[in-house]
Coordinates of C-alpha atoms in Angstrom, one line a residue:
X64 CA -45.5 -0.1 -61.3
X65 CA -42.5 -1.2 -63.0
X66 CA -40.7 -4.6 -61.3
X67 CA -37.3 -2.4 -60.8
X68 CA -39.3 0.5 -59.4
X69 CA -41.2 -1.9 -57.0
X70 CA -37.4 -3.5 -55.7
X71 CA -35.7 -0.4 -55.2
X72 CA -35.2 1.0 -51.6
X73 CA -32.8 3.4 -50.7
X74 CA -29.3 2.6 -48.7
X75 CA -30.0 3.8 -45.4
X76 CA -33.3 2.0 -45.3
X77 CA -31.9 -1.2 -46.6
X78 CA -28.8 -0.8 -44.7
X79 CA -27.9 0.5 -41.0
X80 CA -25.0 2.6 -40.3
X81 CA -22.6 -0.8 -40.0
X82 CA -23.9 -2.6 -42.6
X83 CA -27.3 -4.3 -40.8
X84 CA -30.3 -4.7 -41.8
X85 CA -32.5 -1.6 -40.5
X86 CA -35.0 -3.3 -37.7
X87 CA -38.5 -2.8 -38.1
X88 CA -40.3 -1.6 -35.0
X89 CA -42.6 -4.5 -35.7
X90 CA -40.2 -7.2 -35.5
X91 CA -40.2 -9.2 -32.6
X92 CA -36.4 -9.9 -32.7
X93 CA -34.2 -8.0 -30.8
X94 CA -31.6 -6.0 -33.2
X95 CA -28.2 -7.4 -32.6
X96 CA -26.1 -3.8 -32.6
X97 CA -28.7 -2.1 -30.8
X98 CA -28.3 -4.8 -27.9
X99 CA -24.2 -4.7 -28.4
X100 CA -24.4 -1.0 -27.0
X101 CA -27.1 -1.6 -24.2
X102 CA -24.8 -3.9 -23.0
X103 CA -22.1 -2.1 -23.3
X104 CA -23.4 0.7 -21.3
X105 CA -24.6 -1.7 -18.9
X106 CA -20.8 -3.0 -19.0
X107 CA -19.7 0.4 -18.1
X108 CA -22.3 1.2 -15.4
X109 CA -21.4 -2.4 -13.9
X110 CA -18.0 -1.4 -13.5
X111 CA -18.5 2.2 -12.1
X112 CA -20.6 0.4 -9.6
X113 CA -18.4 -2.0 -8.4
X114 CA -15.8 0.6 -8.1
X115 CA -17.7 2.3 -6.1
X116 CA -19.2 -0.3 -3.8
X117 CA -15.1 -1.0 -3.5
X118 CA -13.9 2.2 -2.8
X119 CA -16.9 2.8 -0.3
X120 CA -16.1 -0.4 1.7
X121 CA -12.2 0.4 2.1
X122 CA -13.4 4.0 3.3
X123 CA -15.9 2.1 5.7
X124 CA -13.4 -0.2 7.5
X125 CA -10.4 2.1 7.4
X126 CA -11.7 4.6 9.0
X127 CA -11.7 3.2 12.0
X128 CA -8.3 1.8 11.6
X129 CA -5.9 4.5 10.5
X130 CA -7.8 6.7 13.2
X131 CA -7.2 4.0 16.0
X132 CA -3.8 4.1 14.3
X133 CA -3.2 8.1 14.8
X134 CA -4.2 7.5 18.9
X135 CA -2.1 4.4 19.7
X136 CA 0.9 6.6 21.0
X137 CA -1.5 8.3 23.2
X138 CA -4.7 6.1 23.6
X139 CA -2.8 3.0 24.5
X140 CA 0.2 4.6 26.0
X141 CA 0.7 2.0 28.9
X142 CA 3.3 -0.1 28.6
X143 CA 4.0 0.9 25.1
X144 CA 1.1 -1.5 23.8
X145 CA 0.0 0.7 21.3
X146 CA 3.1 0.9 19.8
X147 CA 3.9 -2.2 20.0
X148 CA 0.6 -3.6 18.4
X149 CA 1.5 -1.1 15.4
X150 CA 4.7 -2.6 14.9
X151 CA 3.8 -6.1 15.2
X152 CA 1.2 -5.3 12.3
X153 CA 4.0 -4.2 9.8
X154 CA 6.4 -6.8 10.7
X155 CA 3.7 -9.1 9.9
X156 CA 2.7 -7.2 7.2
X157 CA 6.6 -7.2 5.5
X158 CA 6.3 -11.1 5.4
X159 CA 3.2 -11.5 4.0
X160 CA 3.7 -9.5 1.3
X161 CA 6.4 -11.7 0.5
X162 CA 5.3 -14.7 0.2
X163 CA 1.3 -14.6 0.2
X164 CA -0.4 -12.2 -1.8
X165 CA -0.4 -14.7 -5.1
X166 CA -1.0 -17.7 -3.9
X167 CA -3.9 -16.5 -1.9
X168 CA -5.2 -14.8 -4.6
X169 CA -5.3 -17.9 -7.2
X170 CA -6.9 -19.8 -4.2
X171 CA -9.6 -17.9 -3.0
X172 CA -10.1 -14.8 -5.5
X173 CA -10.1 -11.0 -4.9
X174 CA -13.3 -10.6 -3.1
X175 CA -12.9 -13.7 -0.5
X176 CA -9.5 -12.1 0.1
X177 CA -11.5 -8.4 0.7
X178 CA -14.1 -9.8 2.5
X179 CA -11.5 -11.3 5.0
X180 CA -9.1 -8.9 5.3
X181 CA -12.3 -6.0 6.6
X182 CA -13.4 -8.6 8.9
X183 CA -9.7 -9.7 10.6
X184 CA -9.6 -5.4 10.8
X185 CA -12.5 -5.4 11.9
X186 CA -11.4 -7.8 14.8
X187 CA -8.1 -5.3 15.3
X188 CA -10.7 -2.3 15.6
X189 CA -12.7 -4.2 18.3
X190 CA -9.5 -5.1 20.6
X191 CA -9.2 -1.7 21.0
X192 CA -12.2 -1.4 23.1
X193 CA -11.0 -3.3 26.1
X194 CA -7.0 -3.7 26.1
X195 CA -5.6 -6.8 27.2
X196 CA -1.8 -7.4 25.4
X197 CA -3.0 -11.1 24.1
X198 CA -6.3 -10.2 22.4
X199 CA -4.8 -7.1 20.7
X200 CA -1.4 -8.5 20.0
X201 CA -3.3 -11.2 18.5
X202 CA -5.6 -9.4 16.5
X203 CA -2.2 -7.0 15.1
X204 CA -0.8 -10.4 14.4
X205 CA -3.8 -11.9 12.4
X206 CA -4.3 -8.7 10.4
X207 CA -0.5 -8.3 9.4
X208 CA -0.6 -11.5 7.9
X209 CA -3.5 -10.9 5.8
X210 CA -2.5 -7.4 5.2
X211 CA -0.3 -8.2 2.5
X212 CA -2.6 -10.5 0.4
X213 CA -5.4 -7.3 1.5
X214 CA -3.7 -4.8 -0.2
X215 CA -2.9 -6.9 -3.4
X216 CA -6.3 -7.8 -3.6
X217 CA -7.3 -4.0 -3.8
X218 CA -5.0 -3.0 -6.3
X219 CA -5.5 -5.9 -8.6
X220 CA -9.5 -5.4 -8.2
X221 CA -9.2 -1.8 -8.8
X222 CA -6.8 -2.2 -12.0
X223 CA -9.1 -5.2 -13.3
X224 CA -12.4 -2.8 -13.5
X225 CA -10.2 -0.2 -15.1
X226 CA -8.9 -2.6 -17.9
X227 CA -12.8 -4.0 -18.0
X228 CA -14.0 -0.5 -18.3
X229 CA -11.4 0.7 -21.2
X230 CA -11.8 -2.3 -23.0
X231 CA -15.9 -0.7 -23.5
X232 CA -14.6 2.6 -24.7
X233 CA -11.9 4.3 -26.9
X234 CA -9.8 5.9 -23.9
X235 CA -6.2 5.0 -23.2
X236 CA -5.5 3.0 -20.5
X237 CA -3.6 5.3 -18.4
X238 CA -6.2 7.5 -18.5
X239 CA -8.8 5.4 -17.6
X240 CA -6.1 3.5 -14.6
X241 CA -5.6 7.0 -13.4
X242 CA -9.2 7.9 -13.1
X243 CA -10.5 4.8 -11.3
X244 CA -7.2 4.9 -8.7
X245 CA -8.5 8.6 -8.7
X246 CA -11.9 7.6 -7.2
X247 CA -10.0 5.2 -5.0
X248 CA -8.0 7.5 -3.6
X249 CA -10.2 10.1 -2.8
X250 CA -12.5 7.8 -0.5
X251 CA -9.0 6.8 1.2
X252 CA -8.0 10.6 2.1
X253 CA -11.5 10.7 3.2
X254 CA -10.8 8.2 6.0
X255 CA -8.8 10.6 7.9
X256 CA -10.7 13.5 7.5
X257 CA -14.6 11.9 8.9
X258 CA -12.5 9.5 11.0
X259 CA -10.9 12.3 13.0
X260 CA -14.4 14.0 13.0
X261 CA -15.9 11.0 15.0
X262 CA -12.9 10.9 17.2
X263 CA -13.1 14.9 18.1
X264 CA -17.1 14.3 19.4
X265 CA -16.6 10.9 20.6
X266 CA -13.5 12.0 22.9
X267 CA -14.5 15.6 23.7
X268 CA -18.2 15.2 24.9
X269 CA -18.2 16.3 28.8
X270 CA -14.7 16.3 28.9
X271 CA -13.3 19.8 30.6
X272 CA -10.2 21.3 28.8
X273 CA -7.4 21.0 30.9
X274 CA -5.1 24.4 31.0
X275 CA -2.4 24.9 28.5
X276 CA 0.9 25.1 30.6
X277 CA 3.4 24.2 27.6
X278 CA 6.8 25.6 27.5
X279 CA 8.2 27.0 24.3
X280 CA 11.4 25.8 25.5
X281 CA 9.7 22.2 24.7
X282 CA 8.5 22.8 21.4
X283 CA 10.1 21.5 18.1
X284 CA 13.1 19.6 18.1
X285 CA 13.3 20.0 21.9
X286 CA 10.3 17.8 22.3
X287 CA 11.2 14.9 24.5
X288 CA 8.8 12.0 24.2
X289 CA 10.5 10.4 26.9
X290 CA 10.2 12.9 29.8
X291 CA 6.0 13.3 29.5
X292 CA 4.9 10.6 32.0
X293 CA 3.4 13.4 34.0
X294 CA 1.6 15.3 31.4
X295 CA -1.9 15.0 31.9
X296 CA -2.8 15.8 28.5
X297 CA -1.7 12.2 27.5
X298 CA -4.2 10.9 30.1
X299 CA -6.2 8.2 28.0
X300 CA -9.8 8.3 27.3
X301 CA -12.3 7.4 30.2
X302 CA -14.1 3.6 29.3
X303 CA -16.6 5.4 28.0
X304 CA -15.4 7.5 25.5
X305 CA -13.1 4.5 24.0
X306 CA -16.2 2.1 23.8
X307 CA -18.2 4.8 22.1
X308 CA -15.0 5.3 19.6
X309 CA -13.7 1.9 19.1
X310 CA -18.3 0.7 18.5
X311 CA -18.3 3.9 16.0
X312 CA -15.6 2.2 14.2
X313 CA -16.3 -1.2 14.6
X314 CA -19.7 -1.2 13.1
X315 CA -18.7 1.2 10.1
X316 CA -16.1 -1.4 9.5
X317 CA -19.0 -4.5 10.1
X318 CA -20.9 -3.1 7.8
X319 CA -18.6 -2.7 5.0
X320 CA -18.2 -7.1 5.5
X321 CA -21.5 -7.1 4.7
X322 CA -21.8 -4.6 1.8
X323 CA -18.8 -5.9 0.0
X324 CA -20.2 -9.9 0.7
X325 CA -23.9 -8.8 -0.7
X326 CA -23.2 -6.3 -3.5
X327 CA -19.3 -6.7 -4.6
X328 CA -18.6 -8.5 -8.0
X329 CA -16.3 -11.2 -7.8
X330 CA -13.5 -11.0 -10.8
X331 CA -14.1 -15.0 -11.6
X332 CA -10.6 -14.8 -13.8
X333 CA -8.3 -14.3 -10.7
X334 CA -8.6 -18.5 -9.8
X335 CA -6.2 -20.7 -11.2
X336 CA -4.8 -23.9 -10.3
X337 CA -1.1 -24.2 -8.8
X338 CA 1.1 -25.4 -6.0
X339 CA 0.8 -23.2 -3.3
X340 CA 4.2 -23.6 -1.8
X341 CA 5.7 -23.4 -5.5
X342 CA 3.9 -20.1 -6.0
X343 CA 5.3 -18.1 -2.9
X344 CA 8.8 -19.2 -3.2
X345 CA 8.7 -18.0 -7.1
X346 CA 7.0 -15.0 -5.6
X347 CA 9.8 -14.3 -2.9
X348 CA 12.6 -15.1 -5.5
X349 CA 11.0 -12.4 -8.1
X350 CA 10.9 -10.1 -5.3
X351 CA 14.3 -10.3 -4.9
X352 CA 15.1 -10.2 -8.9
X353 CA 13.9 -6.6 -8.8
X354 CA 16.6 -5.8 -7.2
X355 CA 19.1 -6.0 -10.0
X356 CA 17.3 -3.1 -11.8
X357 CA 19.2 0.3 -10.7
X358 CA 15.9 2.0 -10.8
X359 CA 14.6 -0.6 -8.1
X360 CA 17.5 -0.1 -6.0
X361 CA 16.9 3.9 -5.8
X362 CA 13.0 3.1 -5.0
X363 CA 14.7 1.0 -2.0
X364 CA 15.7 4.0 0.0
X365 CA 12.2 5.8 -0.4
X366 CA 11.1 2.9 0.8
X367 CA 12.5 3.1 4.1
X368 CA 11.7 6.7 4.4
X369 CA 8.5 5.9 3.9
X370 CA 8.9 3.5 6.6
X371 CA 10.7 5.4 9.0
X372 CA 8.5 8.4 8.2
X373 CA 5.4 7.2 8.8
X374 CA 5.9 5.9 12.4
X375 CA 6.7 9.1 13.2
X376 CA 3.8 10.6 11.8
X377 CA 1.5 8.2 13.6
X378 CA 3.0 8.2 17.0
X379 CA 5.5 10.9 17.4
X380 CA 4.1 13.6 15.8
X381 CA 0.7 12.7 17.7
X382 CA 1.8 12.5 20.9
X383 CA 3.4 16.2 20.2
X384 CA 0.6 17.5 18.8
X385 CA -1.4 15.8 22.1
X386 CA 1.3 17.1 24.5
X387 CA 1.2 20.8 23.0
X388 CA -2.8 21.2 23.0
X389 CA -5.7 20.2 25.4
X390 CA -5.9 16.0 25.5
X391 CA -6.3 13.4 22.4
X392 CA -9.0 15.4 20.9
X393 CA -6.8 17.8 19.5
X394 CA -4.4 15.3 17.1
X395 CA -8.3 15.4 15.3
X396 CA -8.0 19.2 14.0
X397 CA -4.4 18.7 12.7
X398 CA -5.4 15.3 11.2
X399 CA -8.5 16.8 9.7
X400 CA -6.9 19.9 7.6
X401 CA -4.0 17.7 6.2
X402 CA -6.7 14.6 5.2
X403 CA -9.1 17.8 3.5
X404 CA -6.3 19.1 1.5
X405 CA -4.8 15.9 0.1
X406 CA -8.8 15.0 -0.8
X407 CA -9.1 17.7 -2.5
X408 CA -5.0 16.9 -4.1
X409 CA -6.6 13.6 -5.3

């Protein structure tokens, strides 16, 4: 056999698809583009995962809290301490966010920051079970202030996997931001839909339904909160049935702590070195920067509808729905079809 004939191989034996040579199932080395895209894949699943261990957390602590939240106006009607506690969590909550979230952040990293903020909930679901106006005005306090650094941390962990995740394929970014948020989402909605299951059969086992004696005259705008002192359907859960709740909650929420500590990736890029003090003053004086964009200003006013709506959503609204029906267990069946539908929204 001729020398030529005896060198010649053909190109796609010689040469891979980007230019490599073709690995020999022999070889002991491990072929560098083959590895790129196991790795890759593995990237991708990493992220998904982490996602999901995320999004599975937030739905495991907040469960029990925007729940506890919907009863407050009803469950912890005396004295107003219900109310109160939920407005001293979003006064608390409005300073924070302020000046806290960054520096935080940069301090301790997203998933310190996580880890915390489930556990200082967790300590706002458990003053529920026994109410005394220090511990639970304490515990409203403690998690407003950590609120804001809280919710920072969730939407900078969930726009960090996205960006990891795109950066592994050819997607756009919006699409892939969307998606992930999507997934997010959906285990929020969720919340309200198995958290008002838990508080139907917690609440209404051997409970007898009291008789409907509502007044259409009272209905609508002609609902008074003010004159229903006497109603019994606003009578508050027995001890029983509000330590069976509030331990539902409590350990759904302890056990996202420990799922997030054990299985959560930490980001390892949000650290960085600065002046604490420096950083939340820049961080209030941006805040207020925004406000000479017009478009800034209009988002101002949704804002406080936002604000003002949801308060009456939580407490108003409840206490109607309460008032109207047969005790606390029915806000659950309103709660339930609104959560379902925007689920199935997301």
């Amino acid at each position: 056999m001729s020398k030529a004939i005896k060198d010649h191989k053909l190109p796609n034996v010689a040469l891979g698809d980007l230019g490599l040579a073709n690995p020999s199932i022999n070889a002991n080395g491990e072929c560098p583009y083959l590895a790129d895209k196991t790795n890759t894949k593995k990237l991708r699943r990493n992220h998904v995962w982490n996602m999901f261990v995320f999004s599975f957390c937030y739905f495991l602590t907040y469960t029990g809290f925007w729940s506890l939240a919907n009863l407050q106006s009803t469950m912890n009607a005396e004295g107003g301490l219900g109310d109160y506690s939920q407005a001293a969590i979003y006064i608390c909550s409005m300073l924070s966010s302020l000046f806290l979230p960054k520096a935080l952040i940069e301090k301790w990293g997203c998933k310190n920051i996580l880890v915390a903020g489930s556990l200082i909930c967790c300590l706002y679901i458990g003053s529920n079970m026994y109410l005394r106006w220090d511990f639970m005005m304490s515990a409203s306090i403690l998690y407003g202030l950590i609120n804001g650094p809280f919710v920072s941390a969730q939407t900078f962990y969930v726009d960090e996997m996205a960006t990891r995740f795109q950066s592994t394929i050819s997607e756009n970014l919006e699409f892939i931001m969307a998606a992930f948020f999507g997934m997010f989402m959906f285990f929020s909605e969720n919340t309200q839909v198995w958290g008002n299951v838990i508080a139907y059969y917690a609440l209404s086992s051997g409970r007898p339904l009291k008789e409907n004696t509502t007044l259409t005259s009272q209905c609508g705008v002609n609902f008074s909160p003010l004159t229903n002192d006497t109603n019994k359907n606003l009578d508050p859960p027995t001890e029983k049935e509000r330590f069976i709740l509030t331990g539902a909650y409590l350990s759904m929420g302890l056990l996202s702590v420990v799922i997030m500590a054990v299985f959560l990736e930490p980001l390892k890029n949000d650290l960085k070195e600065g002046s604490g003090c420096r950083t939340m003053m820049e961080r209030f004086v941006s805040a207020f920067k925004q406000l000479k964009n017009p478009h800034q200003l209009l988002l101002v006013f949704i804002s406080i509808y936002i604000g003002m709506e949801g308060p009456f959503y939580g407490n108003e609204f409840t206490e109607l729905v309460v008032y109207l029906q047969n005790t606390c267990i029915a806000s659950g069946y309103t709660y339930r079809i609104v959560s379902v539908v925007l689920s199935v929204m997301v």
